[in-house]
Short mmCIF file of C-alpha atoms and ligand atoms in Angstrom, two decimals:
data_model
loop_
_atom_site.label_atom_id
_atom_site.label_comp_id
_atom_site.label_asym_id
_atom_site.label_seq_id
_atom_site.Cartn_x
_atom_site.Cartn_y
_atom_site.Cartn_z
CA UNK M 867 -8.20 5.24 21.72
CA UNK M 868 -11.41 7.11 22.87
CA UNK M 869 -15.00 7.01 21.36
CA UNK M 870 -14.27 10.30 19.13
CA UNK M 871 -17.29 12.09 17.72
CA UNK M 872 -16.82 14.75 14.97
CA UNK M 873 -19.28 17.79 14.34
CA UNK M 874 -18.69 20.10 11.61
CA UNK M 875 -20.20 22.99 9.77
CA UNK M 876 -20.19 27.08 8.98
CA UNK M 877 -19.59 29.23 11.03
CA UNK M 878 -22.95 30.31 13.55
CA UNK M 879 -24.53 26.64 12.87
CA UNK M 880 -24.65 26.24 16.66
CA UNK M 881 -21.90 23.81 16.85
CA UNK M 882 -20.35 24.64 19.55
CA UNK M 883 -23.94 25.19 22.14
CA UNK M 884 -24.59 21.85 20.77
CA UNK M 885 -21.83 19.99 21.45
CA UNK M 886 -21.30 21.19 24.61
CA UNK M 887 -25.21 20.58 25.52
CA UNK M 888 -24.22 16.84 24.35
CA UNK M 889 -20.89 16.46 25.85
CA UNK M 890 -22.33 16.98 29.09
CA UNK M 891 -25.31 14.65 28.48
CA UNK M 892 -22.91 11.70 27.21
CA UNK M 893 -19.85 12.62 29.71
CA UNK M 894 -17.37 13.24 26.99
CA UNK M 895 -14.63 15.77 26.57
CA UNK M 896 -15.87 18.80 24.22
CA UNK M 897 -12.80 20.47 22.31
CA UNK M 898 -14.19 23.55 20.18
CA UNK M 899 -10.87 23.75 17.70
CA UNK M 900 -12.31 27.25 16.65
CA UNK M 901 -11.09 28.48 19.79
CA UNK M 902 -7.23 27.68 18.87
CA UNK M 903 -7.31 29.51 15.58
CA UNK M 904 -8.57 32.14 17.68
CA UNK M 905 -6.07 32.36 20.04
CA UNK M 906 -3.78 32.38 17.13
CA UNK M 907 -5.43 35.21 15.78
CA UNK M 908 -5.42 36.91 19.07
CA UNK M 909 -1.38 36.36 19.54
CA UNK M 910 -1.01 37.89 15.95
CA UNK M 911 -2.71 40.88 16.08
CA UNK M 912 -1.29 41.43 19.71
CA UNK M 913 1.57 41.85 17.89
CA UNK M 914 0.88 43.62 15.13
CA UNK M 915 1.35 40.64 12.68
CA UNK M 916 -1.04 40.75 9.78
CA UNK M 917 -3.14 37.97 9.69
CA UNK M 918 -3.49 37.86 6.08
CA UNK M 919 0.07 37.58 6.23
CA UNK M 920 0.95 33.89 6.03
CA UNK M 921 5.09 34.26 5.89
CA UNK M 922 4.88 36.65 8.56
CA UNK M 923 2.34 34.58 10.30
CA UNK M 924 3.98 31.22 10.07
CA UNK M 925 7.63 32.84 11.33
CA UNK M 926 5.40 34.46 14.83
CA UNK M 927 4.45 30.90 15.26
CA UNK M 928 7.78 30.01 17.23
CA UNK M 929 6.60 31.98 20.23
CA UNK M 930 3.38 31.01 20.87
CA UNK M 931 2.00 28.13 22.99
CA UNK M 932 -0.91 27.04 23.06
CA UNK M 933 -2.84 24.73 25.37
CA UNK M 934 -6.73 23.55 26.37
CA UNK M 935 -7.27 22.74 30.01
CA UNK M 936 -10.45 22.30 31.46
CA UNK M 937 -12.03 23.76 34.29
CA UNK M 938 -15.33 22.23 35.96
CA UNK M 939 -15.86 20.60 32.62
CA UNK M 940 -15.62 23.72 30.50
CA UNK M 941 -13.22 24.42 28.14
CA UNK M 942 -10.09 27.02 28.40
CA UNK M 943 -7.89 28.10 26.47
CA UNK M 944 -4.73 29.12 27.31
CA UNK M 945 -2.21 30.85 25.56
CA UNK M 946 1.53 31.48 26.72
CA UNK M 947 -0.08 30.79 29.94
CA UNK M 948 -2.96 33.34 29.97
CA UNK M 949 -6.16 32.22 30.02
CA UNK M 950 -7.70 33.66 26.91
CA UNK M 951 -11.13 32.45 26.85
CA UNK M 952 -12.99 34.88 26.87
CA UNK M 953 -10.64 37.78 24.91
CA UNK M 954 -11.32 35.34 21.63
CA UNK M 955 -14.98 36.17 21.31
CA UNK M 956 -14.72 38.99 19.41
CA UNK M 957 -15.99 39.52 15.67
CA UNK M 958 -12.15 41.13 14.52
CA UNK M 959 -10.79 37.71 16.47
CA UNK M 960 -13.64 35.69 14.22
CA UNK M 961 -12.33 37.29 11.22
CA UNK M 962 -8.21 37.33 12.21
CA UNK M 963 -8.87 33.45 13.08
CA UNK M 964 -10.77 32.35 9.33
CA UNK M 965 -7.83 34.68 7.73
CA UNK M 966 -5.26 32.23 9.39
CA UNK M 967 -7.12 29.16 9.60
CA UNK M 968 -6.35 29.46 5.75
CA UNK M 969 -2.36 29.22 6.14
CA UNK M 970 -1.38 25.81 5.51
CA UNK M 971 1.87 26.05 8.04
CA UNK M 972 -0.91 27.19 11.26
CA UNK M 973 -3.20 23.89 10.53
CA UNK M 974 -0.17 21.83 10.58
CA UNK M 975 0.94 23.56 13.98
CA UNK M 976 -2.67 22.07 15.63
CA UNK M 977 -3.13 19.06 13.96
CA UNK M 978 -0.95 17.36 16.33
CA UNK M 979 -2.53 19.02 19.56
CA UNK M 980 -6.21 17.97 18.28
CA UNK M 981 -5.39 14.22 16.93
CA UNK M 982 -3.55 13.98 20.76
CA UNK M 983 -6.65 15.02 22.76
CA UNK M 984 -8.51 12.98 20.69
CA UNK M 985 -6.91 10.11 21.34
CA UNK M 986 -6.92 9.90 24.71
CA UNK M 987 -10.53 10.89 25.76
CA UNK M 988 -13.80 10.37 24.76
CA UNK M 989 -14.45 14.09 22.82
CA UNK M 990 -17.05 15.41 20.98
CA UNK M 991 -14.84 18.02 18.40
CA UNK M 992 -16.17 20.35 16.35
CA UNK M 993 -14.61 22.61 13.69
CA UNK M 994 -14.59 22.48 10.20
CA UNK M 995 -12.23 19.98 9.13
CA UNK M 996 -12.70 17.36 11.89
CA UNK M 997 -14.38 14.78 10.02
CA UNK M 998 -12.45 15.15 6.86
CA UNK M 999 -8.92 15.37 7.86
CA UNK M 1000 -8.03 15.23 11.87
CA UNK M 1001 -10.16 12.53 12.54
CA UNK M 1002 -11.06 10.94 9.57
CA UNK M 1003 -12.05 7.49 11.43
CA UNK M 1004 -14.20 9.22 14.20
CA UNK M 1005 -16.70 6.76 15.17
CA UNK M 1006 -20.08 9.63 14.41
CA UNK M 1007 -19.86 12.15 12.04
CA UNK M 1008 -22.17 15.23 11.78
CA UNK M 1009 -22.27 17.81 9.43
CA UNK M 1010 -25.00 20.95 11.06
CA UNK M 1011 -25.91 23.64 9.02
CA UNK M 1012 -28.17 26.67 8.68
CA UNK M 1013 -29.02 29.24 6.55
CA UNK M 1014 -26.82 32.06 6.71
CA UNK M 1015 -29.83 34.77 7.60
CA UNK M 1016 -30.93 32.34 10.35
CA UNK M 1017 -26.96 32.04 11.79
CA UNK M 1018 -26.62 35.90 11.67
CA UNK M 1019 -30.13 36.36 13.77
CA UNK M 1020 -28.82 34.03 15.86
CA UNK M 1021 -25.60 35.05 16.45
CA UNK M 1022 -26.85 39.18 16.34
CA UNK M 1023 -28.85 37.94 19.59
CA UNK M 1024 -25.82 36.31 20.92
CA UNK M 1025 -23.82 39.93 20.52
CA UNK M 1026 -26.34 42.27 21.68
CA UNK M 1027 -26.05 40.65 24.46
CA UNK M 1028 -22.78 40.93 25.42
CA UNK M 1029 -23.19 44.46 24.51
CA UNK M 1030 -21.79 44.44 21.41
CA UNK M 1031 -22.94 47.22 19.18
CA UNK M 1032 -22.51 45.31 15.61
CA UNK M 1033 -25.85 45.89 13.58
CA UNK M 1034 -27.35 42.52 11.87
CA UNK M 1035 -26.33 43.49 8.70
CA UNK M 1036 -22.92 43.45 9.76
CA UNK M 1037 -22.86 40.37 11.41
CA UNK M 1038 -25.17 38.83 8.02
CA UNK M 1039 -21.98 40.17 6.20
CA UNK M 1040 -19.30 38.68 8.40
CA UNK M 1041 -20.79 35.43 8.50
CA UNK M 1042 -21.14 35.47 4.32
CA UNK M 1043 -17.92 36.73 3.47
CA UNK M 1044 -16.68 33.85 6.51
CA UNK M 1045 -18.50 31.05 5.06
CA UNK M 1046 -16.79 32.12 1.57
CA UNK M 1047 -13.23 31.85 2.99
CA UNK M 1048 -13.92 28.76 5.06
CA UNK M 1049 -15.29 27.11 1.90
CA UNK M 1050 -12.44 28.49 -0.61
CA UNK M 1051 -9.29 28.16 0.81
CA UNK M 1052 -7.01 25.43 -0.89
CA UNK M 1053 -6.29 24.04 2.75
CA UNK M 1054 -8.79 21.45 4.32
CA UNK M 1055 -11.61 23.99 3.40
CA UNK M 1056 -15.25 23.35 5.06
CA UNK M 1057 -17.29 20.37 3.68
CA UNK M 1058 -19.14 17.61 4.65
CA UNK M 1059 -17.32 14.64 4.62
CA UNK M 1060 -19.01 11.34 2.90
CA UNK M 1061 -20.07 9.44 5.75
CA UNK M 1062 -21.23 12.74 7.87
CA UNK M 1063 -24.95 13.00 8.78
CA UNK M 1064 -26.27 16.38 7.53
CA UNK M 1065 -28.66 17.90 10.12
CA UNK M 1066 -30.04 21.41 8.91
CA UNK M 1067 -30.68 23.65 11.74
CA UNK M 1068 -32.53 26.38 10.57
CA UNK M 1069 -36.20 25.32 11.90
CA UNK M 1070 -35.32 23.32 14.64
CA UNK M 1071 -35.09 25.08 18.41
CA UNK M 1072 -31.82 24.42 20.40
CA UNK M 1073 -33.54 21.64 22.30
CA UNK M 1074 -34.54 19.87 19.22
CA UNK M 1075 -30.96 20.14 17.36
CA UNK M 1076 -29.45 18.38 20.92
CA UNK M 1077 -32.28 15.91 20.82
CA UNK M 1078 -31.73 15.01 16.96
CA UNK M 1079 -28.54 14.85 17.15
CA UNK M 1080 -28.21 12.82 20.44
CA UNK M 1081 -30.30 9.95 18.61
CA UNK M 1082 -27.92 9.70 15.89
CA UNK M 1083 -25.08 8.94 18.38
CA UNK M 1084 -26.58 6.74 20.70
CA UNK M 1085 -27.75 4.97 17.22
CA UNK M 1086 -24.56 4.93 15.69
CA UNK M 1087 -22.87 4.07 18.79
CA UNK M 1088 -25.37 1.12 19.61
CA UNK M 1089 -24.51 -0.42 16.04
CA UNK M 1090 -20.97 -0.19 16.31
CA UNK M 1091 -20.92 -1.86 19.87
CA UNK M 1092 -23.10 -4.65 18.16
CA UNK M 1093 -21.08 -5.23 15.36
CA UNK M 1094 -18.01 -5.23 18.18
CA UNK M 1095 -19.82 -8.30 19.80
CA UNK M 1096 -20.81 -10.17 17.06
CA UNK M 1097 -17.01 -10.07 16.18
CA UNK M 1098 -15.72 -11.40 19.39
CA UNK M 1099 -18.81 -13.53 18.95
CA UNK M 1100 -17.79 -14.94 15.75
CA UNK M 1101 -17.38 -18.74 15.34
CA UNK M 1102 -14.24 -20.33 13.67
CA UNK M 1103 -15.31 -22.33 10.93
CA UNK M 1104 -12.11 -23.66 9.66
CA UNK M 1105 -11.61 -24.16 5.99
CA UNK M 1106 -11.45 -27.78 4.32
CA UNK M 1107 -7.91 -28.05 3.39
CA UNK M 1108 -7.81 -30.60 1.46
CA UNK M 1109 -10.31 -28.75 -1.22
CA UNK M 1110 -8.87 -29.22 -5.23
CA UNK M 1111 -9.43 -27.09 -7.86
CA UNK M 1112 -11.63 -28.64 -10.42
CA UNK M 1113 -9.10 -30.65 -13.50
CA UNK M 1114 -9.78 -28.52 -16.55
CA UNK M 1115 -10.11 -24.92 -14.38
CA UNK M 1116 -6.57 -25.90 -13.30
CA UNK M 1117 -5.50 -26.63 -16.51
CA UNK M 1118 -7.19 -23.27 -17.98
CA UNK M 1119 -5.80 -21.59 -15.24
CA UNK M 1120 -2.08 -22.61 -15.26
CA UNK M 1121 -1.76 -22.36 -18.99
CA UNK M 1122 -2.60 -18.28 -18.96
CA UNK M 1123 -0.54 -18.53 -15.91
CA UNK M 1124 2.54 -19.45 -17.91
CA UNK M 1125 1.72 -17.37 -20.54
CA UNK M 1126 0.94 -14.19 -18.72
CA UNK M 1127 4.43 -15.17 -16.12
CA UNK M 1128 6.01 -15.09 -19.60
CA UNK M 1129 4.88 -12.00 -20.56
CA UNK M 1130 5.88 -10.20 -17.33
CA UNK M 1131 8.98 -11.79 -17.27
CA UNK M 1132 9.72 -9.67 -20.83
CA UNK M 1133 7.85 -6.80 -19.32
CA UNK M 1134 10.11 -6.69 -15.76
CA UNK M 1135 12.83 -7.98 -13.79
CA UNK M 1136 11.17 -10.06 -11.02
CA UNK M 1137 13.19 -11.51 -8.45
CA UNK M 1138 11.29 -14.00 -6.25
CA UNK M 1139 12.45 -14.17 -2.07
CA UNK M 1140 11.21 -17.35 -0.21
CA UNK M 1141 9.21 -18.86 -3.18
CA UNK M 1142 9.47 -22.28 -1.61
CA UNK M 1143 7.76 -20.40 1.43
CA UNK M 1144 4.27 -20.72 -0.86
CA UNK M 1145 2.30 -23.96 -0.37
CA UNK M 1146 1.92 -26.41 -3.28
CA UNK M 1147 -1.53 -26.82 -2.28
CA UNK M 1148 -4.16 -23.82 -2.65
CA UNK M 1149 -6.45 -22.17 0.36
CA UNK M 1150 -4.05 -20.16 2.03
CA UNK M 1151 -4.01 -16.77 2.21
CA UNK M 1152 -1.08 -14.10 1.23
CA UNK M 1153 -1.11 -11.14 3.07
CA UNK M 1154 0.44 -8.62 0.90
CA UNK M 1155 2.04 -5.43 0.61
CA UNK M 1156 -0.22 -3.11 -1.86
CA UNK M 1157 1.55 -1.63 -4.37
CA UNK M 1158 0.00 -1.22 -8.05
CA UNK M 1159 -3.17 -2.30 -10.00
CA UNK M 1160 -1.09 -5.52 -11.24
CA UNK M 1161 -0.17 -6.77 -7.84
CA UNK M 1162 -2.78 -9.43 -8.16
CA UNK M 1163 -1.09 -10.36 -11.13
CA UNK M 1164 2.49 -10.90 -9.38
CA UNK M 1165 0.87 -13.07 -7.11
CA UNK M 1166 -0.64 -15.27 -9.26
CA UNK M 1167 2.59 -15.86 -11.41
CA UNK M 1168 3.85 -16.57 -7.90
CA UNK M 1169 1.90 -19.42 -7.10
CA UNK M 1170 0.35 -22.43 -8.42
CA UNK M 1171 -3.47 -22.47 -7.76
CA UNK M 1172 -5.81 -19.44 -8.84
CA UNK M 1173 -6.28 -16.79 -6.77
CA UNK M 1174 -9.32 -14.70 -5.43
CA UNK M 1175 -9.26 -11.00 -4.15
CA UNK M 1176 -12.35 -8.46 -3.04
CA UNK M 1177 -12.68 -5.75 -4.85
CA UNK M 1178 -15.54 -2.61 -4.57
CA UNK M 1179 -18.50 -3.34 -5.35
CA UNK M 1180 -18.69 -0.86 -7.81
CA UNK M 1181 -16.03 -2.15 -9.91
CA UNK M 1182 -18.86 -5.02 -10.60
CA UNK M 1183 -21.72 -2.00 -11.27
CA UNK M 1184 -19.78 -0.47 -14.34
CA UNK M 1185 -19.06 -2.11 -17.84
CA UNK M 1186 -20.04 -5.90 -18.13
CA UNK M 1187 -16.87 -7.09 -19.71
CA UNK M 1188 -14.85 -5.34 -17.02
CA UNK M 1189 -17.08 -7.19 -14.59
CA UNK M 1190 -16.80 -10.81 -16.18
CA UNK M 1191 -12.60 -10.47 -16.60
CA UNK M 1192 -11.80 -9.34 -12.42
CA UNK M 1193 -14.09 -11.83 -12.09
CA UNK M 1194 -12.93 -14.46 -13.59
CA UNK M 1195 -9.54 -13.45 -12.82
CA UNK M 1196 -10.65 -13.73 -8.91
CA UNK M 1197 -12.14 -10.96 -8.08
CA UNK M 1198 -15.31 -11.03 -5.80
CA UNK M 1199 -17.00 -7.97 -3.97
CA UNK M 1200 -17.32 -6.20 -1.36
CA UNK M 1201 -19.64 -3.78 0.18
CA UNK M 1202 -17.76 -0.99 1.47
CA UNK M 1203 -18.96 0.21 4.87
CA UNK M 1204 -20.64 -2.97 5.61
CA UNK M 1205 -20.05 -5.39 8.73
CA UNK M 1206 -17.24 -7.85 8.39
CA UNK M 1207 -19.37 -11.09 8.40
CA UNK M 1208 -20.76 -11.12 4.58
CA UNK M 1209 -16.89 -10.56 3.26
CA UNK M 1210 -15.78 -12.96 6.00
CA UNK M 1211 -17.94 -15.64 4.41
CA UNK M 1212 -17.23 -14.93 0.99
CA UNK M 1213 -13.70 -15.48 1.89
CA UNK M 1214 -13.75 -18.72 3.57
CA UNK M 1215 -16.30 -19.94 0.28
CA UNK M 1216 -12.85 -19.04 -1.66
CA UNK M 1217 -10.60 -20.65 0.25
CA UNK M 1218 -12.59 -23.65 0.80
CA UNK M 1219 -12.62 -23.85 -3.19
CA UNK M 1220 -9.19 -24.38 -3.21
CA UNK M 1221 -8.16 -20.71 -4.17
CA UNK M 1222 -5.23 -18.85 -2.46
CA UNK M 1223 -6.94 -15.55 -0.79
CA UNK M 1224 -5.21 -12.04 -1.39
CA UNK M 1225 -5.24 -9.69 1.35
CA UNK M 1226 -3.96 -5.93 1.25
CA UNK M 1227 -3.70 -5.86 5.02
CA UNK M 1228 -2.87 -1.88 5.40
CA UNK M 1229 -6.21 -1.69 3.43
CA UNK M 1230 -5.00 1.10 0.64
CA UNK M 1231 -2.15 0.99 -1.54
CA UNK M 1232 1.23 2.02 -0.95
CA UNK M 1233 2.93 4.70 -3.27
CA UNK M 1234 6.22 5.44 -1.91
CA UNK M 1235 6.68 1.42 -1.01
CA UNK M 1236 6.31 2.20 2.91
CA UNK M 1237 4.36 0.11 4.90
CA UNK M 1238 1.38 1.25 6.41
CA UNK M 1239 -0.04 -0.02 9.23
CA UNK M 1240 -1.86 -3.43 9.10
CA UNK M 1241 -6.05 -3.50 9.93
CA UNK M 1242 -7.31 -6.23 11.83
CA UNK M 1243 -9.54 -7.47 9.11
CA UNK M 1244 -6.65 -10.22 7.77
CA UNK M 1245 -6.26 -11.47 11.38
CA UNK M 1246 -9.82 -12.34 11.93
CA UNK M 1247 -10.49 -13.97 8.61
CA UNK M 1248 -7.25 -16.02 9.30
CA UNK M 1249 -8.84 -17.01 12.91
CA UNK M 1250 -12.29 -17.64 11.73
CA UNK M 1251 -10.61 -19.79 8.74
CA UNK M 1252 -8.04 -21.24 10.36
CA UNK M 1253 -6.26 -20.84 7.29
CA UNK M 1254 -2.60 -20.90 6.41
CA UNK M 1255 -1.22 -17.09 6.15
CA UNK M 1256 1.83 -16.24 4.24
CA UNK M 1257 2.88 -12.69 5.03
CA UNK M 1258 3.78 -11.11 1.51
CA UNK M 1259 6.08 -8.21 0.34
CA UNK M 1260 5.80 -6.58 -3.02
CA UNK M 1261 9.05 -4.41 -3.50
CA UNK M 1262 9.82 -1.72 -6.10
CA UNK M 1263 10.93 1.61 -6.21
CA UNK M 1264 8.76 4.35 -7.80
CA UNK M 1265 6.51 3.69 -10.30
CA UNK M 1266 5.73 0.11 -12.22
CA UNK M 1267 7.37 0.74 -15.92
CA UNK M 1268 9.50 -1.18 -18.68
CA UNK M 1269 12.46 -3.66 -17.42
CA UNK M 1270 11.32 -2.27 -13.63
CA UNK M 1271 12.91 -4.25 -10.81
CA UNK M 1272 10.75 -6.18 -9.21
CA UNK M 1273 11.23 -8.37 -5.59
CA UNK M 1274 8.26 -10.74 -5.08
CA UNK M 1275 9.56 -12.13 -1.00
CA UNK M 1276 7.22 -14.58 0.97
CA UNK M 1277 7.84 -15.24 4.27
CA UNK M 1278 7.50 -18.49 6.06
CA UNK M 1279 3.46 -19.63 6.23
CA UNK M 1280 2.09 -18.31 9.61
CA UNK M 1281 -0.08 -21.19 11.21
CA UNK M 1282 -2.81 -19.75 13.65
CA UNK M 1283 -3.51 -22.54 15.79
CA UNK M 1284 0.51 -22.54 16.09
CA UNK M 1285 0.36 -19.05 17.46
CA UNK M 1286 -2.38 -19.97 20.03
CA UNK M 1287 -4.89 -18.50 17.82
CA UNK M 1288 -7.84 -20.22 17.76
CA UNK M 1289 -10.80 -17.57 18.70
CA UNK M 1290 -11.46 -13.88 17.45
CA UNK M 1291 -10.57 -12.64 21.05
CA UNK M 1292 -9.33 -8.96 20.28
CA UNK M 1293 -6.25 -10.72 22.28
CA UNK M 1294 -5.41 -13.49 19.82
CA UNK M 1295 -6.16 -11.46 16.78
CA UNK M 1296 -3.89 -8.69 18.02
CA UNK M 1297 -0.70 -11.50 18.21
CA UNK M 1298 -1.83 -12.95 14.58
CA UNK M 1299 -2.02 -9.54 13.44
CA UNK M 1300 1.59 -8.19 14.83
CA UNK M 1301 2.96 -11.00 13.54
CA UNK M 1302 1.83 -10.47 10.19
CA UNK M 1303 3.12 -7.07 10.69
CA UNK M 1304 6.51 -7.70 11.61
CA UNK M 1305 6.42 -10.64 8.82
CA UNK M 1306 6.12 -8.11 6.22
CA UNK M 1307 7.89 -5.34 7.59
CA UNK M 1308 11.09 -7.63 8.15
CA UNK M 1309 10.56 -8.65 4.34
CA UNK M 1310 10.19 -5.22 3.38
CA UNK M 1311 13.73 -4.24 5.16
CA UNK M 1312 15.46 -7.15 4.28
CA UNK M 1313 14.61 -6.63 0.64
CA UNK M 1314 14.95 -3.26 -0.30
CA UNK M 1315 18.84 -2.61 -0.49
CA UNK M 1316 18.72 -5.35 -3.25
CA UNK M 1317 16.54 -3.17 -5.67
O1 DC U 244 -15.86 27.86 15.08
P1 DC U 244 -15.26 29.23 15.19
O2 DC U 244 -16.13 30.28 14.62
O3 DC U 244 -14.80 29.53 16.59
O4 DC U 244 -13.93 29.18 14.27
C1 DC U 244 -13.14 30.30 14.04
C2 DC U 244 -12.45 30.19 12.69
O5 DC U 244 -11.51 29.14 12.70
C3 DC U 244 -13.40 29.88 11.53
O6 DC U 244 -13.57 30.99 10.67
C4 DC U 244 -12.77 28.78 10.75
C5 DC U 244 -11.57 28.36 11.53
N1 DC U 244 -11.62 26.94 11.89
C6 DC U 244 -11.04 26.07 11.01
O7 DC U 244 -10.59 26.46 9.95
N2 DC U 244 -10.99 24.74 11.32
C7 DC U 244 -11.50 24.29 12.47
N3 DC U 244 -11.43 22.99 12.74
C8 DC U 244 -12.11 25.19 13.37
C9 DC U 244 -12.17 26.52 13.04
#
């Protein structure tokens, strides 16, 4: 996977000077994704296909091929092996491509091309939707605006140039009534995504915008590779496992146990898979399948000793009741966006406690039941903990409701040390974390055809 960096924004922001000025600086790929809705838009009207037209758009697709190759470092485009480049820069192609960057059936026909360039190189993108949806986990994020009246000067200049004869009142029009249908259409329209950086360019000169926005790479960048080596850096501190729950807390806890296991035993079938797989003895860690809101629940009617699981931050911001019950129930936060280390603690404090450690490896919940693909996040604490793992399926068809059937499998407990995984070398924590993987996945198909 390359270093991907994502730039988006209207239409005339500059993007595309930018992020070629920087691409060149940093020695990464730059793929302007503008310039294969053009070429769309340019096969289209070619032949006589009306761009507004999205049946009749989305049927022309069949014959059309399009491809970016790279010449001295500069970007072509080629379609049906013509070279295009330059036959796109025309305001009715501008126009033609925002009418059919707005049918659903021509973003899925790039999606595939961009996500694939992306992840072989190290490319600076821009477009519109690059942050947001084809490379939601790009590594830098900008979002570079301008006012509209300083984008149509701009981009007036840029025209006269070339000899067009467009007045600026036209080209102030086109990039309004542009902005409106990049911004409005129900398909991955234009906005910043939450963890872009806005820049504004409107009083900054060309040289400034690449300067400015070359200092939020290298900074962003910088951090990540530092949080990278403090990760391979990270000590193993191995959690006491011979840790007890305090008398009465295991008393408390057992007793709602029971009567909450009860309750849910009314409420839904559950069928437990490998129970004997679960220690007797707390401070191990299930890495589970994510499935509902109650999955917590399943797991502690599972096992024996309580349980602890992060949860947002924010869930601890809101009401004060809310906050107590998750947690006294187990849950502790988590700072979303933060490095690893402060959760990483947290959770070895847990286990040391005696508490069995919930993990959501795939990191959102499932709603169709398939498994997603596991983060790395459950192999390092497991590494730095040294704690037992015991990979987890929660199985159930559809939505949770009254008398649902319900498979609660466990499979063996995963040792790391027994795995030869006894650092946070991306190398060991890649074999703890496939194993996991397969773990679950194996539960997962084993499981199912009994629902
Ligand atoms: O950046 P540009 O002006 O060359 O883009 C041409 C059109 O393509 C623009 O009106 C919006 C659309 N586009 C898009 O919808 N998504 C992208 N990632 C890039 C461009």
């Amino acid at each position: 996977m390359g270093i991907n960096i994502a730039i988006d924004g209207p239409s005339g922001a500059g993007k595309s000077t930018i992020a070629k000025a920087i691409a060149k600086k940093i020695q990464y790929v730059y793929v302007d994704t503008g310039a294969l809705y053009r070429s769309i838009a340019l096969f289209m009207i070619r032949n006589s296909v009306d761009v507004k037209d999205a049946e009749a758009v989305a049927s022309n697709l069949e014959g059309l091929d399009v491809k970016l190759g790279y010449v001295d470092g500069s970007q072509r485009v080629i379609l049906n092996g013509e070279d295009v480049s330059e036959l796109i820069r025309t305001p009715e192609i501008s126009m033609g491509a925002s009418a059919v960057s707005a049918i659903p059936r021509v973003r899925e026909f790039l999606f595939d091309l961009q996500q694939n360039i992306a992840r072989e190189n190290n490319i600076l993108m821009d477009g519109r939707d690059i942050g947001t949806v084809v490379l939601p986990n790009a590594d830098v994020k900008i979002f570079l605006t301008a006012s509209a009246e300083k984008r149509a000067e701009r981009r007036f200049k840029e025209l006269q140039e070339k000899g067009d004869t467009s007045t600026y009142e036209e080209v102030l029009e086109d990039i309004i009534k542009r902005d409106y249908n990049d911004t409005h259409r129900e398909i991955a329209p234009l906005k910043k995504a939450d963890d872009a950086i806005e820049v504004d360019s409107s009083e900054m000169s060309l040289d400034e915008v690449v300067a400015h926005i070359s200092g939020i790479i290298t900074e962003k960048l910088d951090g990540e590779k530092k949080n990278k080596t403090q990760r391979e850096m990270m000590p193993v501190n191995p959690i006491d496992k011979t840790a007890k729950l305090g008398f009465f807390r295991s008393l408390g806890y057992n007793f709602v146990r029971i009567c909450v296991k009860l309750a849910f035993k009314i409420w839904y079938k559950i069928e437990f898979v490998g129970k004997e797989n679960i220690p007797k003895k707390g401070g191990h860690i299930f890495a589970s399948t994510h499935r509902s809101y109650a999955d917590p629940v399943f797991l502690a009617i599972a096992g024996r000793t309580p349980l602890s699981f992060m949860a947002k931050e924010e869930l601890f911001q809101g009401n004060k009741f809310f906050a107590w019950l998750i947690g006294w129930l187990g849950a502790f936060p988590v700072k979303r966006g933060k490095g690893d280390t402060e959760a990483i603690d947290r959770a070895i404090e847990e286990l040391n406690k005696g508490r069995n450690l919930i993990i959501f490896p795939e990191g959102t919940r499932s709603k169709d039941g398939k498994v997603g693909k596991i983060k790395t996040g459950v192999a390092l604490i497991g590494a730095v903990a040294q704690a037992t793992i015991v990979p987890t399926a929660i199985i159930f068809e559809g939505k949770l409701k009254f008398r649902k059937k319900i498979i609660l499998a466990f499979a063996p407990p995963v040792e790391p040390s027994e795995l030869g995984v006894n650092s946070t070398s991306a190398r060991e924590l890649k074999i703890l974390k496939n194993r996991i993987s397969d773990d679950i996945n194996n539960l997962v198909n084993e499981n199912v055809n009994k629902l």
